[in-house]
XYZ file of C-alpha atoms in Angstrom:
338
model
C 0.000 0.000 0.000
C 1.497 3.384 -0.944
C 2.163 5.831 1.899
C -0.632 8.296 2.367
C -1.795 10.944 4.775
C -5.537 10.874 4.188
C -6.770 7.646 5.711
C -9.848 6.854 7.805
C -9.435 6.627 11.559
C -10.304 3.485 13.501
C -8.027 1.005 11.752
C -7.800 -2.464 13.299
C -4.589 -4.168 14.450
C -6.166 -7.427 13.269
C -5.652 -6.237 9.687
C -2.080 -4.993 9.555
C -2.042 -4.861 5.749
C -4.663 -2.090 5.869
C -2.537 0.136 8.114
C -0.525 2.596 5.998
C 2.715 4.424 6.544
C 1.852 8.074 7.157
C 3.383 11.307 8.468
C 1.856 10.398 11.848
C 0.107 7.200 12.917
C -1.518 7.123 16.356
C -1.414 3.672 17.959
C -3.851 3.843 20.852
C -4.990 1.274 23.385
C -4.014 -0.949 26.284
C -3.214 -4.205 24.461
C 0.566 -4.181 24.377
C 0.789 -7.065 21.930
C -1.215 -5.134 19.328
C 0.664 -1.874 19.999
C 3.984 -3.614 19.381
C 2.692 -5.507 16.343
C 1.493 -2.299 14.678
C 4.741 -0.518 15.568
C 6.780 -3.350 14.023
C 4.573 -3.353 10.920
C 5.059 0.365 10.342
C 8.806 0.081 10.890
C 8.904 -2.694 8.284
C 7.022 -0.427 5.831
C 9.494 2.386 6.492
C 12.443 0.074 5.836
C 10.773 -1.321 2.734
C 10.444 2.231 1.453
C 14.063 3.023 2.295
C 16.397 0.349 3.750
C 18.677 3.136 5.009
C 15.929 4.964 6.916
C 17.134 6.513 10.189
C 15.074 5.199 13.116
C 14.761 7.246 16.321
C 12.819 6.425 19.505
C 11.701 9.219 21.812
C 10.296 8.940 25.332
C 7.523 11.544 25.380
C 7.582 11.611 29.191
C 11.204 12.811 29.174
C 10.839 15.063 26.133
C 12.626 18.433 26.082
C 11.235 21.551 24.304
C 11.898 21.738 20.535
C 13.435 18.251 20.410
C 10.912 17.322 17.730
C 11.851 20.348 15.630
C 15.504 19.300 15.625
C 14.832 15.677 14.686
C 12.293 16.433 11.938
C 14.001 19.440 10.370
C 14.847 18.985 6.647
C 18.203 17.330 6.088
C 20.816 18.360 3.549
C 20.739 14.995 1.772
C 16.999 14.337 2.209
C 17.519 11.226 4.317
C 14.308 9.577 5.395
C 13.599 9.283 9.108
C 11.169 7.157 11.075
C 10.254 8.169 14.642
C 8.656 5.985 17.313
C 7.260 8.082 20.174
C 6.721 6.071 23.358
C 4.669 7.003 26.449
C 2.506 9.646 24.769
C -0.009 8.936 27.561
C 2.581 10.309 30.016
C 3.959 13.042 27.747
C 5.526 16.217 29.055
C 3.700 19.475 28.404
C 6.498 20.424 26.028
C 5.908 17.354 23.893
C 2.174 17.960 23.647
C 2.756 21.586 22.625
C 5.372 20.703 20.003
C 3.484 17.667 18.680
C 0.233 19.608 18.249
C 2.106 22.286 16.293
C 3.844 19.612 14.201
C 0.571 17.885 13.257
C -1.179 21.177 12.507
C 1.612 22.131 10.093
C 1.775 18.854 8.163
C 1.276 19.403 4.468
C 0.666 16.757 1.818
C 1.501 13.082 1.704
C 4.401 11.283 3.325
C 7.678 13.131 3.024
C 11.046 12.479 4.573
C 9.630 11.849 8.077
C 7.174 9.211 9.269
C 6.125 8.908 12.881
C 4.353 6.457 15.199
C 2.857 7.814 18.430
C 2.084 5.176 21.072
C -0.663 6.123 23.580
C -1.651 3.165 25.729
C -3.869 4.466 28.548
C -5.785 7.371 30.006
C -6.689 10.728 28.469
C -3.391 12.577 28.885
C -2.699 14.581 25.738
C -6.339 14.818 24.648
C -5.626 17.977 22.654
C -2.997 16.105 20.656
C -5.292 13.121 20.103
C -8.068 15.422 18.899
C -5.645 17.246 16.581
C -4.542 13.946 15.021
C -8.171 12.899 14.515
C -9.065 16.282 12.985
C -6.165 15.920 10.547
C -7.626 12.558 9.433
C -4.374 10.791 10.143
C -4.507 7.025 10.768
C -5.566 5.896 14.232
C -5.157 2.232 15.181
C -7.278 1.197 18.158
C -5.473 -1.540 20.119
C -8.004 -2.615 22.732
C -7.642 -5.913 24.640
C -9.652 -8.909 23.441
C -11.821 -9.651 26.463
C -14.238 -12.286 25.196
C -13.314 -15.843 24.289
C -15.130 -15.438 20.988
C -12.846 -12.516 20.061
C -9.771 -14.522 21.008
C -11.039 -17.494 18.991
C -11.533 -15.224 15.964
C -7.993 -13.903 16.463
C -6.551 -17.438 16.563
C -8.574 -18.577 13.551
C -7.459 -15.516 11.599
C -3.785 -16.220 12.354
C -4.133 -19.807 11.159
C -5.973 -18.707 7.982
C -3.306 -16.097 7.210
C -0.698 -18.877 7.398
C -2.753 -21.110 5.123
C -3.502 -23.615 7.889
C -6.789 -25.216 8.839
C -7.753 -25.485 12.499
C -10.876 -27.112 13.902
C -13.182 -25.146 16.184
C -12.355 -27.484 19.077
C -8.617 -26.967 18.532
C -9.047 -23.195 18.512
C -11.158 -23.360 21.660
C -8.568 -25.562 23.389
C -5.774 -23.146 22.534
C -7.779 -20.197 23.866
C -8.513 -22.069 27.093
C -4.832 -22.930 27.501
C -3.218 -19.599 26.636
C -5.981 -17.016 26.275
C -5.243 -15.066 29.446
C -2.288 -13.380 27.712
C -2.541 -12.362 24.050
C 1.233 -12.432 23.543
C 1.359 -15.983 24.815
C -1.639 -16.929 22.696
C -0.045 -15.482 19.557
C 3.221 -17.278 20.351
C 1.325 -20.543 20.816
C -0.351 -20.133 17.441
C 2.983 -19.394 15.784
C 4.570 -22.437 17.424
C 1.894 -24.700 15.983
C 2.289 -23.094 12.560
C 6.071 -23.506 12.631
C 6.359 -26.937 14.239
C 3.464 -28.906 12.751
C 2.041 -29.789 9.367
C -1.492 -30.453 8.201
C -4.682 -29.520 10.024
C -4.557 -28.271 13.615
C -6.681 -30.642 15.692
C -7.446 -30.865 19.429
C -4.868 -33.679 19.667
C -2.188 -31.358 18.283
C -3.102 -28.655 20.807
C -3.122 -31.230 23.607
C 0.313 -32.497 22.587
C 1.892 -29.036 22.698
C -0.131 -27.329 25.416
C -1.886 -30.120 27.281
C -0.312 -29.301 30.617
C -1.549 -25.747 30.373
C -5.017 -26.828 29.230
C -5.381 -29.136 32.222
C -4.365 -26.515 34.765
C -6.036 -23.372 33.465
C -8.749 -21.552 35.324
C -11.291 -22.697 32.777
C -10.500 -26.346 33.378
C -10.730 -25.741 37.125
C -14.054 -23.968 36.586
C -15.406 -26.735 34.343
C -14.579 -29.373 36.952
C -16.087 -27.362 39.807
C -19.260 -26.685 37.841
C -19.545 -30.409 37.143
C -19.701 -30.868 40.927
C -16.363 -32.653 41.336
C -14.833 -30.627 44.157
C -11.909 -32.965 44.846
C -10.726 -33.002 41.219
C -11.249 -29.247 40.903
C -9.114 -28.564 43.966
C -6.383 -30.882 42.635
C -6.292 -28.966 39.355
C -6.400 -25.678 41.233
C -3.446 -26.573 43.450
C -1.454 -27.631 40.396
C -2.273 -24.342 38.672
C -1.217 -22.331 41.718
C 1.958 -24.385 42.137
C 2.972 -23.696 38.544
C 2.601 -19.941 38.907
C -1.040 -19.152 38.114
C -2.392 -16.071 39.855
C -5.555 -16.418 41.996
C -7.214 -13.389 40.348
C -7.623 -14.861 36.820
C -8.583 -18.224 38.335
C -11.500 -16.567 40.130
C -12.288 -14.603 36.949
C -12.589 -17.887 35.042
C -15.057 -19.197 37.613
C -17.054 -15.986 37.402
C -17.123 -16.070 33.605
C -18.373 -19.663 33.521
C -21.097 -18.941 36.062
C -22.215 -15.792 34.217
C -22.589 -17.862 31.074
C -24.659 -20.472 32.913
C -26.832 -17.760 34.462
C -27.462 -16.087 31.090
C -28.523 -19.350 29.462
C -30.539 -20.473 32.503
C -32.519 -17.228 32.366
C -33.843 -18.175 28.905
C -35.413 -21.420 30.089
C -39.112 -21.524 29.397
C -38.938 -18.504 27.077
C -38.204 -20.392 23.906
C -34.504 -19.645 24.195
C -32.619 -16.623 22.945
C -30.296 -16.010 20.042
C -26.532 -16.059 20.406
C -26.473 -12.363 19.552
C -28.978 -11.494 22.271
C -26.942 -13.340 24.880
C -23.591 -12.086 23.645
C -22.354 -15.692 23.353
C -21.200 -17.971 20.563
C -23.599 -20.821 19.625
C -21.157 -23.430 20.946
C -21.038 -21.617 24.295
C -24.834 -21.760 24.564
C -24.945 -25.474 23.678
C -22.232 -26.250 26.202
C -23.930 -24.202 28.937
C -27.217 -26.033 28.363
C -25.432 -29.335 28.918
C -23.619 -28.025 32.004
C -26.858 -26.730 33.566
C -27.972 -30.286 34.244
C -28.057 -30.667 38.007
C -28.120 -26.935 38.694
C -31.027 -25.158 40.385
C -31.588 -21.380 40.480
C -30.753 -21.462 44.182
C -27.540 -23.375 43.524
C -26.457 -20.908 40.849
C -27.148 -17.994 43.153
C -25.079 -19.606 45.929
C -22.187 -20.307 43.532
C -22.212 -16.753 42.167
C -22.208 -15.380 45.716
C -19.242 -17.604 46.618
C -17.239 -16.380 43.638
C -18.123 -12.745 44.369
C -16.761 -13.211 47.907
C -13.592 -14.814 46.533
C -13.131 -12.022 43.997
C -13.064 -9.434 46.774
C -10.708 -11.574 48.850
C -8.123 -12.228 46.122
C -8.094 -8.521 45.263
C -6.978 -7.434 48.694
C -9.524 -8.277 51.368
C -7.786 -11.512 52.368
C -4.232 -12.270 53.411
C -4.621 -15.799 52.019
C -5.873 -15.408 48.421
C -4.959 -18.988 47.483
C -7.119 -20.330 50.303
C -9.934 -17.989 49.237
C -10.043 -19.343 45.695
C -9.839 -22.943 46.947
C -12.799 -22.326 49.265
C -14.746 -20.795 46.351
C -14.054 -23.837 44.169
C -15.402 -26.154 46.869
C -18.473 -23.956 47.426
C -19.217 -23.885 43.677
C -18.879 -27.660 43.400
C -21.081 -28.115 46.465
C -23.760 -25.794 45.106
C -24.489 -28.075 42.187
C -27.656 -30.076 42.885
C -27.633 -28.777 46.451
C -24.546 -30.716 47.503
């Protein structure tokens, strides 16, 4: 794609090929994996345009007045330069002043200088962000993928881009094993692409990531929801012993119970569509199977137990590992009034 200034805002990091090199590209959002991926993509475009491009990184938080003017001033030999500006969300007042003036004075398409501004959190520098948007410069929104369906789409897209087929169960297994960290999930996908041939099946995922699948919060949650407290606690203790944090383990329990509660609420009403529930069809089918043996009272007790554990692992208890273990046992016991 040729470099251009006039591009629509709201570009997606899931489609790197659509993100152009420009005088300024704002990379905005809290998902560090996406922020780095977009930054690397734009650097590759700059080097493709000119292998001798001069690359400079600037910490906006430590920026000194007029530093930008010096770096971007026209050079005698018209060398191309590519700037990566880190920590725009913590930028000094001097940077915001100079950057706003720089953007306001841009003229035409890409010249000697291209720039990536990385803004990962908060509203610091709002005037600069608004100036970039008003100039119709590219903005790439790098928000975290919070739902399993989004992570599954991400995994499936990576496999498709590599020309590999992966079954839905394999994708789901990989998300369950590695989905708490997008960097780790992306690395797991790449490992399977690099180290295997043919279709990606659940057996392939199990072979490479089985240990993680068995000890993730979702496997703990599945076992607790099935009413098997002893097995759930065994998995939980293994997860904790291998470095898992109590907070995401409780979050996995909460997510599973919210899904059950959503699907349970549609009983007797002819069901509800996947879109109305905000769930994938396979999640609804699985929840319907898992609801066997659960009463409304049991679900309420389990949700209350997990809410208590959530508060405890986030600071109200000095023994967060014990808190999550107690929640697992209470959830398992709540099934069918155990």
